[in-house]
Coordinates of C-alpha atoms in Angstrom, one line a residue:
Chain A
X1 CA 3.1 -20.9 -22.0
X2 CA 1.1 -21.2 -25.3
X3 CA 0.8 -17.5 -27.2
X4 CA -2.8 -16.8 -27.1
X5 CA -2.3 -13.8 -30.0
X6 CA 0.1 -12.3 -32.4
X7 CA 3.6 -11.6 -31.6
X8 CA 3.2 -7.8 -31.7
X9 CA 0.9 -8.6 -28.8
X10 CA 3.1 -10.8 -27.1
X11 CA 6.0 -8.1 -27.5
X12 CA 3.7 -5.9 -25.6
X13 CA 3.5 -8.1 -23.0
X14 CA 7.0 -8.8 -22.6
X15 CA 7.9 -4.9 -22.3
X16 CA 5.1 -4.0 -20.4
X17 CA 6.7 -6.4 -18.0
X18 CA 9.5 -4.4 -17.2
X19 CA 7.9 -1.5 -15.9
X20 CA 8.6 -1.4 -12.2
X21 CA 5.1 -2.5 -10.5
X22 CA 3.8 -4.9 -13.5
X23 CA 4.4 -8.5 -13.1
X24 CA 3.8 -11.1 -15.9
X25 CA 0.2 -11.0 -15.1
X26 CA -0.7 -7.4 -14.4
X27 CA 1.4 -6.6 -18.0
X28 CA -1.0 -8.7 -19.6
X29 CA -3.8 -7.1 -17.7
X30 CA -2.3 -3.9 -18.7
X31 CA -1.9 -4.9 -22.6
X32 CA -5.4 -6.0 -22.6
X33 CA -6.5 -3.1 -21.4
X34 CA -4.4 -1.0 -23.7
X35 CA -5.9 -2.6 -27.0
X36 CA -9.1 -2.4 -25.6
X37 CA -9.0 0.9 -25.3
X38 CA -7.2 1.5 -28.7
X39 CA -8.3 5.5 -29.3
X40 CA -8.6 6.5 -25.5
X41 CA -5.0 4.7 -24.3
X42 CA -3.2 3.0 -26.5
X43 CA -2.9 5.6 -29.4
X44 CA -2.4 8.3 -27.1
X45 CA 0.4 6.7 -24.9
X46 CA 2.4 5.7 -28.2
X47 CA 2.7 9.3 -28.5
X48 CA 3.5 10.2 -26.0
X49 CA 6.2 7.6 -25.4
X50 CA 7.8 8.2 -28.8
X51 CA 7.6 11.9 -27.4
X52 CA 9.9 11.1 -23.8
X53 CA 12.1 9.5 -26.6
X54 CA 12.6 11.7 -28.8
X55 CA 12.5 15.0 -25.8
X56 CA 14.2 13.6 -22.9
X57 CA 17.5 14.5 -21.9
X58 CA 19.2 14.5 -18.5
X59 CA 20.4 18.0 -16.6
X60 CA 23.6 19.2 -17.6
X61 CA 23.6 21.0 -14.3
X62 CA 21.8 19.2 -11.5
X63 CA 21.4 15.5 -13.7
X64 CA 17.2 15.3 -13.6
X65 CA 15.7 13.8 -16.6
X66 CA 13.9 16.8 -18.4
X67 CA 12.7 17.8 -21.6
X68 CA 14.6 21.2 -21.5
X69 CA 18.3 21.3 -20.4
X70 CA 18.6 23.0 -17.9
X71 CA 15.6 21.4 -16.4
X72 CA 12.6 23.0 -15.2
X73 CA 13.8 23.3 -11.8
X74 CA 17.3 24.1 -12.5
X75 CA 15.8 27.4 -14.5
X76 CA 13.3 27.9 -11.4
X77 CA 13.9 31.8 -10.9
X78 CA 12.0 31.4 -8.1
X79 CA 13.9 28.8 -6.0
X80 CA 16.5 29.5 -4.1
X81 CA 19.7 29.7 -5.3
X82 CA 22.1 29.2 -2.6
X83 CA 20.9 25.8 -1.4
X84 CA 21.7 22.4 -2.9
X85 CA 19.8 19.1 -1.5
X86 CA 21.8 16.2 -2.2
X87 CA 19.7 12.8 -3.7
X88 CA 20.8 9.3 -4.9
X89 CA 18.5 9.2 -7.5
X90 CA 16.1 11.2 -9.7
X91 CA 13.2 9.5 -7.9
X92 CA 14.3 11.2 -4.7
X93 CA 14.1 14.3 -6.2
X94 CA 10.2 13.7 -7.9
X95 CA 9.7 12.5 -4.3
X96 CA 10.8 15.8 -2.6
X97 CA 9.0 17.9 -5.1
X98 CA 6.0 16.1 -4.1
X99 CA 6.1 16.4 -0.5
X100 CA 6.8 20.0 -1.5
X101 CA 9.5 19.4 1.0
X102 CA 12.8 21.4 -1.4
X103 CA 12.3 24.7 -2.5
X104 CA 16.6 24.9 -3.0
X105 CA 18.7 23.3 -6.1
X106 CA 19.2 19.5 -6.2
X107 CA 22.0 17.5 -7.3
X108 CA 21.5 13.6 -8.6
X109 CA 24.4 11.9 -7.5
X110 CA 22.9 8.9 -9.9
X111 CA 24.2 6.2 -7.4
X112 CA 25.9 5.8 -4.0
X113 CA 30.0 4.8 -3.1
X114 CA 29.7 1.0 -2.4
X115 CA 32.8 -1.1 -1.8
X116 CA 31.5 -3.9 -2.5
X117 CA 29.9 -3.1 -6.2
X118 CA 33.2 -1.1 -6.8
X119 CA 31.1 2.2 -6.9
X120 CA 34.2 4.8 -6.4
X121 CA 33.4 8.4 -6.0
X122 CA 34.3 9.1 -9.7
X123 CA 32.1 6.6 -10.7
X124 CA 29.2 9.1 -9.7
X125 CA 28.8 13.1 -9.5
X126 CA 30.3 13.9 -6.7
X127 CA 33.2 16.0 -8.7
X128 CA 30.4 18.5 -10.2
X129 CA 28.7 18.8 -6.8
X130 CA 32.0 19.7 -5.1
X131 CA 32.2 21.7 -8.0
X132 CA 29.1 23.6 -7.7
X133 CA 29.1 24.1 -3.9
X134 CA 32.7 25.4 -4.1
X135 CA 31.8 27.6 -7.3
X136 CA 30.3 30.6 -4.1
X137 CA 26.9 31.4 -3.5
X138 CA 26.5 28.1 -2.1
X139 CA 25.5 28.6 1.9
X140 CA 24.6 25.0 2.8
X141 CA 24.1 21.4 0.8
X142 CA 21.8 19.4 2.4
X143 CA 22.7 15.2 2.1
X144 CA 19.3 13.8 1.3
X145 CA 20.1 10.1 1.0
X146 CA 19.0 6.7 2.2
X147 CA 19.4 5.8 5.6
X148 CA 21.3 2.7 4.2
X149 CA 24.9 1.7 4.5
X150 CA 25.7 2.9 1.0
X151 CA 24.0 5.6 1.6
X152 CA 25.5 7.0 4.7
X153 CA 28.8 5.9 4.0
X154 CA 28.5 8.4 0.6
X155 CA 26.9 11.2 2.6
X156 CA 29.7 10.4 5.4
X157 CA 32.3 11.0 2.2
X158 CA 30.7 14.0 0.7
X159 CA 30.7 15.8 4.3
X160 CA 34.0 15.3 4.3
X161 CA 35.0 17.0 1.0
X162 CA 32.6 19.5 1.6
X163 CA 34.0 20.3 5.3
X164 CA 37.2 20.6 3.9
X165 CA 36.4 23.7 1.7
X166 CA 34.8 25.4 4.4
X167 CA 31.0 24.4 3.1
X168 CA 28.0 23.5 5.4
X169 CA 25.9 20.0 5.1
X170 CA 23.4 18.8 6.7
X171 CA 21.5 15.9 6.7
X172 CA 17.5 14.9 6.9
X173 CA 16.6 14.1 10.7
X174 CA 15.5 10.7 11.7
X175 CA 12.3 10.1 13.5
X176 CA 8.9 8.6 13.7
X177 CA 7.2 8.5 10.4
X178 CA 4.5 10.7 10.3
X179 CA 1.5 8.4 11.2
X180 CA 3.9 5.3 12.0
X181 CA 3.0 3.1 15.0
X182 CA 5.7 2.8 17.3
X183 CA 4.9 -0.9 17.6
X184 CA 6.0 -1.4 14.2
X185 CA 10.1 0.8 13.8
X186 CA 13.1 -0.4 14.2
X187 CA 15.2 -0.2 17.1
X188 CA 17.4 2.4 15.0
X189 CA 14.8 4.9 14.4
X190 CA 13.0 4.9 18.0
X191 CA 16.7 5.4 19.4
X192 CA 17.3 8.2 17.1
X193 CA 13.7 9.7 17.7
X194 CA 14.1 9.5 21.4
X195 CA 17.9 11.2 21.5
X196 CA 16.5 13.8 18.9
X197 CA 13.1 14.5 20.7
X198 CA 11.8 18.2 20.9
X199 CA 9.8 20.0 23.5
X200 CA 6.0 20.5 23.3
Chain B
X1 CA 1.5 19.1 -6.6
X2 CA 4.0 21.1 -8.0
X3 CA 5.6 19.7 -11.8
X4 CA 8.6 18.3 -11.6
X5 CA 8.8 18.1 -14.8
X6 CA 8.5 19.0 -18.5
X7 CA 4.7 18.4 -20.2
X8 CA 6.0 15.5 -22.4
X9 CA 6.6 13.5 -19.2
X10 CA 3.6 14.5 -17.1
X11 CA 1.8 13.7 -19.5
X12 CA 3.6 10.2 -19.7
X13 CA 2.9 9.7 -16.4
X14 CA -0.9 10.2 -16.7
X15 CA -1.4 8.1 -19.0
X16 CA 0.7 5.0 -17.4
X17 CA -1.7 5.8 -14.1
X18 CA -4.4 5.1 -15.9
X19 CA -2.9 1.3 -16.9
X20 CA -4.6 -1.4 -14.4
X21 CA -2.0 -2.1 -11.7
X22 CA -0.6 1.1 -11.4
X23 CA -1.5 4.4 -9.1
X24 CA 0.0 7.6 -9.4
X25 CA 3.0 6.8 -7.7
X26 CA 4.0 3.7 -9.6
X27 CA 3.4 5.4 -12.8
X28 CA 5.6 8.1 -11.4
X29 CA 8.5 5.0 -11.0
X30 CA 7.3 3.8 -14.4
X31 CA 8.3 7.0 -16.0
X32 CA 11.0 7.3 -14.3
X33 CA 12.3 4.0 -15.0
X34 CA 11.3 4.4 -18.9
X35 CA 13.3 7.4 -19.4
X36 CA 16.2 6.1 -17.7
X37 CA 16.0 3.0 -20.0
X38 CA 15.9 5.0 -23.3
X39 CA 16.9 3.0 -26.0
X40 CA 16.6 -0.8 -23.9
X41 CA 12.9 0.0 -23.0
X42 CA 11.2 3.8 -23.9
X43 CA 12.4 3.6 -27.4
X44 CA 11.0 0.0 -28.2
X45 CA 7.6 -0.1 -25.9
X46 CA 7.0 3.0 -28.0
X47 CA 7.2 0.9 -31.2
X48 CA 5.5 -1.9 -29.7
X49 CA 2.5 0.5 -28.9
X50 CA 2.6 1.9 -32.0
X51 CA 2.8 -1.2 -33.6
X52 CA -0.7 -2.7 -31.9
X53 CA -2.4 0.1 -32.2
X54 CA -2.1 0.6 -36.1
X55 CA -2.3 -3.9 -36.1
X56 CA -5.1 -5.1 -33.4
X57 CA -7.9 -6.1 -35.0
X58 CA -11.1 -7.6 -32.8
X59 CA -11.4 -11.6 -34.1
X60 CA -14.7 -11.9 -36.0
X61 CA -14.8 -15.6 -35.6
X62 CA -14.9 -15.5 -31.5
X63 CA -14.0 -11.9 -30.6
X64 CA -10.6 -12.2 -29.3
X65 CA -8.0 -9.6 -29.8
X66 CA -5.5 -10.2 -32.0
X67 CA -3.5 -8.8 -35.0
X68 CA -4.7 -11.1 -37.6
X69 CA -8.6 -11.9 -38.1
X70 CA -9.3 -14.3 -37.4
X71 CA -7.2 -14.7 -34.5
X72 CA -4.5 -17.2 -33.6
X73 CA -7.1 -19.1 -31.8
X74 CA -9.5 -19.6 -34.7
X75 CA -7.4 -20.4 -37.5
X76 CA -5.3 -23.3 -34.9
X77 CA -5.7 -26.4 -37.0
X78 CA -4.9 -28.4 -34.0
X79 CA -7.4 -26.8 -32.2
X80 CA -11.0 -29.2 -31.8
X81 CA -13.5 -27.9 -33.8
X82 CA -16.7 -29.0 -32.0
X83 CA -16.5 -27.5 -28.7
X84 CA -16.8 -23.8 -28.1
X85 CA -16.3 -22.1 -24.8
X86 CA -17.8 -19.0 -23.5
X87 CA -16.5 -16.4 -21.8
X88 CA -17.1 -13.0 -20.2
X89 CA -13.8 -11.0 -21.8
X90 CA -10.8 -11.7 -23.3
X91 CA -8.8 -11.3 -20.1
X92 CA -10.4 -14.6 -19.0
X93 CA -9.9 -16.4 -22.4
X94 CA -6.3 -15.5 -21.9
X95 CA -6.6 -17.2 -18.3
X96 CA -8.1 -20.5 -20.1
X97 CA -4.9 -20.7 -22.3
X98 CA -2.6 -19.8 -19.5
X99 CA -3.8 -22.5 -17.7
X100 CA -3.6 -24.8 -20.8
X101 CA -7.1 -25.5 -19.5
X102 CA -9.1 -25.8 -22.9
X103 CA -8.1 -26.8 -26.1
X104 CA -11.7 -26.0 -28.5
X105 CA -12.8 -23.0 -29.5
X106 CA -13.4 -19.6 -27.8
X107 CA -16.7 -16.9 -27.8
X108 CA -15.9 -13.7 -26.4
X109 CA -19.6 -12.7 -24.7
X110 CA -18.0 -9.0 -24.5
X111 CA -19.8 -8.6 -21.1
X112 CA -23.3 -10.1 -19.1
X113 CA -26.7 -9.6 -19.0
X114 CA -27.9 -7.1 -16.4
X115 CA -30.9 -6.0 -15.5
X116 CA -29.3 -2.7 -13.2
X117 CA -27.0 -1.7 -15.8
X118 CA -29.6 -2.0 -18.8
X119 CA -27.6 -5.0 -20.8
X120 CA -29.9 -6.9 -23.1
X121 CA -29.0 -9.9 -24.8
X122 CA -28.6 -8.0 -28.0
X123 CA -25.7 -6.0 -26.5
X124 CA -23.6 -8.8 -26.1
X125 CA -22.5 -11.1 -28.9
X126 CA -25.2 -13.6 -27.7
X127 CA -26.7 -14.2 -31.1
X128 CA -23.4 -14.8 -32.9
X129 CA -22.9 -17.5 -30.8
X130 CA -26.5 -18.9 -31.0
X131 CA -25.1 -18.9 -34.5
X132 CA -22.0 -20.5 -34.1
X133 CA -23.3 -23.3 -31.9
X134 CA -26.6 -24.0 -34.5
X135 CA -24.5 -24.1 -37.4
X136 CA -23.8 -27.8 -37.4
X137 CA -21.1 -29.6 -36.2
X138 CA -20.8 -28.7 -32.3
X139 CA -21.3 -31.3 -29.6
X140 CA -20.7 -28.8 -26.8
X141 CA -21.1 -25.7 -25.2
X142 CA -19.0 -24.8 -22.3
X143 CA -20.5 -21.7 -19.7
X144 CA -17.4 -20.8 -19.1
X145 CA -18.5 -17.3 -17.4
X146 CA -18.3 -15.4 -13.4
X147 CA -19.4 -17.2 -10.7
X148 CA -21.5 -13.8 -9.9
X149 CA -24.9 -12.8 -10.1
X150 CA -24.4 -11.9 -13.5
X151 CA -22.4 -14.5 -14.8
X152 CA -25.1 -17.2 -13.6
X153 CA -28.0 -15.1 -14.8
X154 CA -26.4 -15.0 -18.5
X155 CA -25.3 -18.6 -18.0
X156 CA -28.9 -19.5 -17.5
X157 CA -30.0 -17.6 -20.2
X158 CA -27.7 -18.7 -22.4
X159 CA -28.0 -22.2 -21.6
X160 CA -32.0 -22.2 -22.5
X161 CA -31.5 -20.9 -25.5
X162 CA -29.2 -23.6 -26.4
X163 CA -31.2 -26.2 -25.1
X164 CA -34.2 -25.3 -27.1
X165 CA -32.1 -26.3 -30.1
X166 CA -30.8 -29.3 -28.9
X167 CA -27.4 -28.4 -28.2
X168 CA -25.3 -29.8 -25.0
X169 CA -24.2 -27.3 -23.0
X170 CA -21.7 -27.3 -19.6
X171 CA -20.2 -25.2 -16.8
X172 CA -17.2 -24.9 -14.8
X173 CA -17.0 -27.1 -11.6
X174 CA -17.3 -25.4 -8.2
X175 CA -14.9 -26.7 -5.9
X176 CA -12.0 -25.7 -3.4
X177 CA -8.8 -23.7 -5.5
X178 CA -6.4 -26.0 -6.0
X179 CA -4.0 -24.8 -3.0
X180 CA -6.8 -23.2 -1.2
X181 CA -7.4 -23.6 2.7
X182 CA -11.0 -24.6 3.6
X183 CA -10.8 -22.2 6.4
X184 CA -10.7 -19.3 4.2
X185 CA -13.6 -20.5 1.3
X186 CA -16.8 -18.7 1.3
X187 CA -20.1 -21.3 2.9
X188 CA -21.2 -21.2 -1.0
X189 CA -18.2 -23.1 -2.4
X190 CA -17.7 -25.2 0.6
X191 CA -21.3 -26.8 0.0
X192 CA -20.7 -27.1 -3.7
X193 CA -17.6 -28.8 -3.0
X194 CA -19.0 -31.0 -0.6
X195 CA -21.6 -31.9 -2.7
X196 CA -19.4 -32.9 -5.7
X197 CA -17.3 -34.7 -4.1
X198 CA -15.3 -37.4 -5.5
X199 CA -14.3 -40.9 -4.3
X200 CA -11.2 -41.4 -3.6

């Protein structure tokens, strides 16, 4: 491709790119945009960029990205205390939060057990959750990961420590999506909806 | 929605949403995935941003963006003087040189003429280019510019004005996309392409 402007423009580009959601195109949609709107966007962004960089720092207790250690949520007085919801990865968490679905303590295990990436439990945090669930206080730990492989294979080995020091887990319940067509699931999650159905 | 986090990264994550090509959500993932990528990614898009901002300048020449005025473009030796093309905004000079689709010189329009939105053709960098074209030594004008209302309105405009001082002037072809399936093209472009067709 020929460079149509100047190579700070071009580095722009090729960052922008990166961003989960920007392709090729849309990043150079996006840089265009940003030096068109040089006082509105781009100045303010640069700020606030150099700002994350400089500020952000991961949860010495839970392991959320935050500007304060502990995080905001971690220092929550008003969440309660003796609940811990289990995610894979921050994102989980910021998607809980959203749903307003949590109102316990989280834990990032920042990856799942996988055999076949050589992921081994020590490789991620399950020795400070163990830790923290164990440390009393702690009535129930709630496995919050993906209904993958990896996923449940972790959740099946974190049970399993947990069980063994007398702790309670749980796990989300699988179902229908809210607002999914039948038509459209997997056989997996119509079996599990149908043996898990409630009465109206 | 409740904050999930500190201000520094809310407010990161406003100001991505408002980037082309990303909603709320995926400027969510887009923080997310900067501050996990401090020093490969945060740390040097914040440069780069910093960088353009205090560097891109708006071409004087043809109005591209670039850091140096005039741009790239402009000051390309190899580039044929005689022919300037003309185009809406920058976005679609970039798609031009993308393509490797023109090799003369560029005029940035900075919009179209319309009569609902008040546009005259003293908002947009009409006479500069009236300029440009009358100042000796161009064979051609290429309309370049939307097949919309607009676009043909300012086309037409442009194109008298031109004429009136003797200088040749050109548009894009209408035709089926390259790839595209008849079944699926507007009547508009199907006549057009029908009508210029070309022997085989």
């Amino acid at each position: 491709m020929r460079h149509t402007a100047g190579p700070e423009i071009e580095r722009l580009i090729q960052l922008l790119a990166r961003l989960p959601g920007l392709g090729p195109r849309s990043a150079r949609r996006a840089a265009l945009h940003l030096v068109k709107n040089r006082e509105k966007l781009l100045a303010p962004l640069a700020i606030a960029l150099a700002e994350a960089r400089d500020t952000v720092t991961s949860c010495s207790i839970c392991g959320n990205v935050d500007t304060s250690d502990p995080c905001l949520l971690c220092s929550d007085r008003r969440r309660e205390k003796g609940t811990i919801c289990v995610v894979e990865e921050v994102g989980d968490l910021w998607a809980l939060e959203r749903a307003g679905a949590w109102n316990g303590q989280y834990h990032v295990l920042g990856g799942t057990l996988s055999a076949m990436e050589g992921i081994r439990p020590e490789d991620i945090s399950i020795a400070t959750l163990i830790e923290r669930a164990s440390s009393g206080g702690i009535k129930e730990v709630v496995i919050a990961l993906n209904a993958t492989v990896e996923g449940q294979t972790t959740a099946h080995y974190i049970t399993e420590r947990l069980k063994s020091l007398g702790i309670i887990t749980s796990r989300l319940a699988h179902g229908v999506p809210v607002g999914g067509e039948l038509d459209y699931l997997d056989d997996g999650t119509l079996t599990a909806a149908m043996r898990a159905r409630r009465p109206l």
